Structures are given as C-alpha cells and as structure tokens.
C-alpha cells in the first residue's frame, strides 16, 4: 500500500510539474481581478460565471504549459533537465495527450457560460497558443506580440463574463504593451541560449531591441493616463502613477540590465492592476 501511494504521488507530481500549476493558479487570480475591475463590488452576483472563467483559464494555462514541454523537449534537456520529459519521468506523447485534453476541456467548459463572446475568446486563445508553440515562437517579435495578446485576452474574458467585453480594454492594452517589453527584455537576456529562433535582438541588434522594449514599457502606463484624464475611475486610481514611475525605470534600465527590467516590469504590472482595483472601489 505504501509503495502504491508513493507511485500515485509521483505520478501526480509529474503532472503538477508539467502543468506548472503555480502559474495556472496565478491565472485564476488574474481573471478574478479582471471580473472585479469590470463589475466592481457587484461582482459577487456573477460568482457562477467567474467560477467557470477560473476553471477555463486554469485548464488553458495547464494545456499551454504541457504543449510547451512537448515542443521544447530538446531545449529542456539542458535548460530544464528537471522537467518530466527530459528527466525521463514522462513520455512526449503523454505530455501531448495532456495538452490536448486540457485545452479541449477549457473550450468545453467555456460553453457553460452560454456567452458567444466568451466562447470565441477562449477558442481564439487556444488557436493562438498552438500557433505560438508550433510556429510563431521561432519568429521572434511576432511571438512576443502573440504572448502579449494572450495576456490581454484574459482581461477581456473577465469583462465579457460579467458585462461588456470592452470594459477592461484599457487594462488589457496596458498588459499587452508591458508584456511585449518584458518578452523583448527576456529575448535580450537569453540571446546566448536561444536556439532555432530569430528573436528581435538577433535581427536588429541589442541596442535597437532595447529601444523597442523601452517604447513598449512607456506605452503601457501612457495608455492609463486616458482614464485618469477622463475621470473614469475614482480618486484612488491616481496610484497608477506608481506603476508609471516603475515602467519609466524599466524603460531606462533595459539598456544596461534587461533582466532587471523584466523583473521590475512585474512589479509595475502589479501596481497597475492595484490602481485599477482601487479605482472601482467607492470612496
């Protein structure tokens, strides 16, 4: 019985590692925040739809990570030897089956929303994810844009579930812009280890790629100035200026330290989301 339990736990653990469930759980947090930003304090009235969206996002991210391991198995032999496939704990075909099942399940669960916009967002996201892993990842900047669009679509899914799909358009655009900056920064950082890819820094050089990343880092918070100017949110939305300061720092430091730039961009995004959350709370 003990050995059987050990084998079961080992099997569960390899799937948890394949799916990178920590990232998937963060996806749930993201879509719940997106729903709150679109609906405000009335969001609890939509708890069933939010639960469906949370499951959809969780399954989608699990499927995307499994597909990533299936495609990048050769690279992971040196970059991530501890992962299930390169460590010999899982066959590639098993990872592919897991990816297909979870992504198909995410689409199937989305039909429970009975909302054609939500369903369309999930289907398009799955197509983009598959296209990214199979073709677009190797195309550098196009791949960067794809990841950015997928990030923004999470916020559109949340707003579509509880109201109008465009309610979170500004925050989606901010997230997309910052994501492009982060992806380019990571490509600059990983130039020596990227194999079989033609990334932006490889195509136009590190300095020019840093300048492009800098533009996207600045564009994100600039987008947020519009609702600030229009008074769309409450006074607490002024906390977005903290995010603006962080992104300006990222835009400057990316030329010397791309790793620090993409790391601080995460904090900037967190403060940006916090500003949107505070902006819908009545004061």
Coordinates of C-alpha atoms in Angstrom, one line a residue:
X1 CA 0.0 0.0 0.0
X2 CA 2.8 2.4 0.9
X3 CA 4.7 1.8 -2.4
X4 CA 1.4 2.2 -4.3
X5 CA 0.8 5.5 -2.6
X6 CA 4.3 6.6 -3.4
X7 CA 3.8 5.8 -7.1
X8 CA 0.5 7.6 -7.2
X9 CA 2.0 10.7 -5.6
X10 CA 4.9 10.6 -8.0
X11 CA 2.5 10.4 -10.9
X12 CA 0.5 13.3 -9.6
X13 CA 3.7 15.3 -9.0
X14 CA 4.9 15.0 -12.6
X15 CA 1.6 16.3 -13.9
X16 CA 1.7 19.2 -11.5
X17 CA 5.2 20.0 -12.8
X18 CA 4.2 19.5 -16.4
X19 CA 1.2 21.9 -16.0
X20 CA 3.2 24.3 -13.8
X21 CA 0.1 24.7 -11.6
X22 CA 1.5 27.7 -9.7
X23 CA 1.3 29.7 -12.9
X24 CA -2.2 28.3 -13.6
X25 CA -3.4 29.4 -10.1
X26 CA -2.0 32.9 -10.8
X27 CA -4.1 32.9 -14.0
X28 CA -7.2 32.3 -11.8
X29 CA -6.2 35.3 -9.7
X30 CA -5.8 37.4 -12.8
X31 CA -9.2 36.6 -14.3
X32 CA -11.0 37.1 -11.0
X33 CA -9.3 40.6 -10.7
X34 CA -10.4 41.2 -14.3
X35 CA -14.0 40.5 -13.4
X36 CA -13.8 42.7 -10.4
X37 CA -12.3 45.6 -12.4
X38 CA -15.2 45.3 -14.9
X39 CA -18.0 44.9 -12.4
X40 CA -16.8 46.5 -9.1
X41 CA -18.3 45.4 -5.8
X42 CA -21.3 43.8 -7.6
X43 CA -19.0 41.1 -8.9
X44 CA -20.2 38.6 -6.4
X45 CA -23.6 38.5 -8.2
X46 CA -21.7 36.8 -11.0
X47 CA -20.0 34.1 -8.9
X48 CA -21.0 31.2 -11.2
X49 CA -19.7 32.8 -14.3
X50 CA -16.5 33.8 -12.5
X51 CA -16.0 30.2 -11.3
X52 CA -16.4 29.0 -14.9
X53 CA -13.9 31.5 -16.2
X54 CA -11.4 30.5 -13.4
X55 CA -11.7 26.8 -14.5
X56 CA -11.3 27.8 -18.2
X57 CA -8.2 29.8 -17.5
X58 CA -6.7 27.2 -15.2
X59 CA -7.2 24.4 -17.9
X60 CA -5.9 26.7 -20.7
X61 CA -2.7 27.6 -18.9
X62 CA -2.1 23.9 -17.9
X63 CA -2.6 22.9 -21.6
X64 CA -0.3 25.6 -22.8
X65 CA 2.5 24.6 -20.4
X66 CA 2.1 21.0 -21.4
X67 CA 2.3 21.9 -25.1
X68 CA 5.4 24.0 -24.3
X69 CA 7.2 21.0 -22.7
X70 CA 6.2 18.8 -25.7
X71 CA 7.6 21.2 -28.2
X72 CA 10.7 22.3 -26.3
X73 CA 11.8 18.9 -25.1
X74 CA 15.2 19.1 -26.8
X75 CA 16.0 22.6 -25.3
X76 CA 14.8 21.5 -21.9
X77 CA 17.4 18.7 -21.8
X78 CA 19.9 21.5 -21.0
X79 CA 17.7 24.4 -19.9
X80 CA 15.3 22.5 -17.6
X81 CA 16.5 18.9 -17.1
X82 CA 14.3 18.5 -14.0
X83 CA 11.1 18.7 -16.0
X84 CA 9.1 15.5 -16.6
X85 CA 10.1 14.8 -20.2
X86 CA 13.9 15.4 -20.1
X87 CA 14.1 13.7 -16.7
X88 CA 12.6 10.6 -18.2
X89 CA 9.5 10.6 -15.9
X90 CA 7.1 11.2 -18.8
X91 CA 7.0 10.3 -22.5
X92 CA 6.5 13.1 -25.0
X93 CA 3.2 11.5 -26.3
X94 CA 1.8 11.6 -22.8
X95 CA 2.6 15.3 -22.5
X96 CA 0.9 15.9 -25.8
X97 CA -2.2 14.0 -24.8
X98 CA -2.3 16.0 -21.6
X99 CA -2.0 19.3 -23.5
X100 CA -4.8 18.3 -25.9
X101 CA -7.2 17.1 -23.2
X102 CA -6.8 20.2 -21.0
X103 CA -7.1 22.7 -23.9
X104 CA -10.1 21.0 -25.3
X105 CA -11.6 20.9 -21.8
X106 CA -11.0 24.6 -21.5
X107 CA -13.1 25.2 -24.6
X108 CA -15.8 22.8 -23.5
X109 CA -16.1 24.4 -20.1
X110 CA -16.4 27.9 -21.8
X111 CA -19.6 26.7 -23.4
X112 CA -21.1 26.7 -19.9
X113 CA -21.0 30.5 -19.9
X114 CA -23.6 30.5 -22.7
X115 CA -21.9 33.6 -23.9
X116 CA -20.7 33.6 -27.5
X117 CA -18.1 36.3 -26.9
X118 CA -16.5 34.3 -24.0
X119 CA -16.5 31.2 -26.1
X120 CA -14.9 33.0 -29.0
X121 CA -12.2 34.4 -26.8
X122 CA -11.3 31.0 -25.4
X123 CA -11.3 29.4 -28.9
X124 CA -9.1 32.1 -30.4
X125 CA -6.8 31.9 -27.4
X126 CA -6.3 28.2 -27.9
X127 CA -5.6 28.7 -31.6
X128 CA -3.0 31.4 -30.8
X129 CA -1.3 29.3 -28.2
X130 CA -1.0 26.3 -30.5
X131 CA 0.2 28.6 -33.3
X132 CA 2.8 30.1 -31.0
X133 CA 4.2 26.9 -29.8
X134 CA 4.3 25.3 -33.2
X135 CA 5.3 28.2 -35.5
X136 CA 5.3 31.7 -34.0
X137 CA 7.8 31.2 -31.2
X138 CA 10.6 30.9 -33.6
X139 CA 9.7 34.2 -35.4
X140 CA 10.8 36.5 -32.6
X141 CA 8.8 39.7 -32.5
X142 CA 5.7 38.0 -33.8
X143 CA 5.9 35.5 -31.0
X144 CA 6.3 38.4 -28.5
X145 CA 3.1 40.0 -29.8
X146 CA 1.3 36.7 -29.6
X147 CA 2.1 36.3 -25.9
X148 CA 1.1 39.9 -25.3
X149 CA -2.3 39.4 -27.0
X150 CA -2.9 36.2 -24.9
X151 CA -2.2 38.2 -21.8
X152 CA -4.6 40.9 -22.7
X153 CA -7.3 38.4 -23.7
X154 CA -7.5 37.2 -20.1
X155 CA -8.8 40.7 -19.1
X156 CA -11.2 40.7 -22.0
X157 CA -12.6 37.3 -20.9
X158 CA -13.2 38.6 -17.4
X159 CA -15.1 41.7 -18.6
X160 CA -17.1 39.7 -21.2
X161 CA -18.2 37.3 -18.5
X162 CA -19.6 40.0 -16.1
X163 CA -20.5 42.8 -18.5
X164 CA -19.2 44.3 -21.7
X165 CA -16.0 42.8 -23.3
X166 CA -14.6 46.3 -23.8
X167 CA -14.9 47.3 -20.1
X168 CA -11.3 46.2 -19.5
X169 CA -9.9 47.4 -22.8
X170 CA -7.5 49.9 -21.2
X171 CA -6.0 47.5 -18.7
X172 CA -5.8 44.8 -21.4
X173 CA -3.9 47.2 -23.7
X174 CA -1.6 48.2 -20.8
X175 CA -0.9 44.5 -20.0
X176 CA -0.2 43.8 -23.7
X177 CA 2.2 46.7 -24.1
X178 CA 4.2 45.8 -20.9
X179 CA 4.2 42.1 -21.9
X180 CA 5.9 43.0 -25.2
X181 CA 8.5 45.0 -23.4
X182 CA 9.1 42.1 -21.0
X183 CA 9.3 39.5 -23.8
X184 CA 11.9 41.5 -25.7
X185 CA 13.9 42.0 -22.5
X186 CA 13.9 38.2 -21.9
X187 CA 15.0 37.7 -25.5
X188 CA 17.9 40.1 -25.0
X189 CA 18.8 38.2 -21.8
X190 CA 18.6 34.8 -23.4
X191 CA 20.4 35.6 -26.7
X192 CA 23.2 33.1 -26.0
X193 CA 20.9 30.2 -25.2
X194 CA 18.1 30.7 -27.8
X195 CA 18.4 28.0 -30.4
X196 CA 16.4 27.8 -33.6
X197 CA 14.9 31.2 -33.1
X198 CA 15.3 34.6 -34.8
X199 CA 14.5 37.0 -32.0
X200 CA 14.3 40.7 -32.3
X201 CA 17.7 41.4 -30.7
X202 CA 19.2 38.8 -33.1
X203 CA 17.6 40.6 -36.0
X204 CA 18.2 44.3 -35.3
X205 CA 20.8 44.2 -32.5
X206 CA 20.7 44.6 -28.7
X207 CA 20.7 48.4 -28.6
X208 CA 17.8 48.7 -31.1
X209 CA 15.8 45.9 -29.5
X210 CA 16.3 47.6 -26.1
X211 CA 14.9 50.8 -27.6
X212 CA 11.8 49.0 -28.9
X213 CA 11.3 47.4 -25.4
X214 CA 11.6 50.8 -23.9
X215 CA 8.9 52.2 -26.1
X216 CA 6.5 49.4 -25.1
X217 CA 7.4 49.9 -21.4
X218 CA 6.4 53.5 -21.6
X219 CA 3.3 52.9 -23.8
X220 CA 1.6 50.8 -21.2
X221 CA 1.3 53.5 -18.4
X222 CA 0.7 56.2 -21.0
X223 CA -2.4 54.3 -22.1
X224 CA -3.6 54.5 -18.4
X225 CA -3.4 58.3 -18.5
X226 CA -6.5 58.4 -20.6
X227 CA -8.9 57.1 -18.0
X228 CA -7.1 59.2 -15.4
X229 CA -7.7 62.3 -17.6
X230 CA -11.3 61.3 -18.3
X231 CA -12.0 60.6 -14.6
X232 CA -13.3 57.2 -15.4
X233 CA -12.2 55.8 -12.1
X234 CA -12.3 57.1 -8.5
X235 CA -9.6 59.2 -7.0
X236 CA -7.6 56.2 -5.7
X237 CA -6.8 55.4 -9.4
X238 CA -4.0 58.0 -9.0
X239 CA -1.9 55.2 -7.5
X240 CA -1.3 54.3 -11.2
X241 CA 1.4 56.9 -11.1
X242 CA 3.5 54.5 -9.0
X243 CA 3.3 52.0 -11.9
X244 CA 4.2 54.8 -14.3
X245 CA 7.4 55.5 -12.3
X246 CA 8.3 51.8 -12.3
X247 CA 7.8 51.4 -16.0
X248 CA 9.8 54.5 -16.8
X249 CA 12.6 52.9 -14.7
X250 CA 12.2 49.7 -16.8
X251 CA 12.5 51.8 -20.0
X252 CA 15.8 53.2 -18.8
X253 CA 17.4 50.2 -17.2
X254 CA 16.6 47.8 -20.1
X255 CA 19.6 49.2 -22.0
X256 CA 22.0 48.1 -19.2
X257 CA 20.2 45.3 -17.4
X258 CA 17.4 43.6 -19.3
X259 CA 16.9 41.0 -16.5
X260 CA 16.2 43.8 -14.0
X261 CA 13.9 45.5 -16.5
X262 CA 11.7 42.5 -17.0
X263 CA 11.8 41.7 -13.3
X264 CA 10.7 45.2 -12.3
X265 CA 8.0 45.2 -15.0
X266 CA 6.2 42.5 -13.0
X267 CA 6.1 44.9 -10.0
X268 CA 4.9 47.7 -12.3
X269 CA 2.1 45.5 -13.6
X270 CA 1.0 44.6 -10.0
X271 CA 0.8 48.3 -9.1
X272 CA -1.1 49.0 -12.3
X273 CA -3.6 46.3 -11.5
X274 CA -3.9 47.6 -7.9
X275 CA -4.7 51.1 -9.3
X276 CA -7.5 49.7 -11.4
X277 CA -8.8 47.7 -8.5
X278 CA -8.8 50.7 -6.2
X279 CA -10.3 52.8 -8.9
X280 CA -13.5 50.9 -8.9
X281 CA -13.9 50.9 -5.1
X282 CA -16.4 53.6 -4.0
X283 CA -14.8 56.2 -1.7

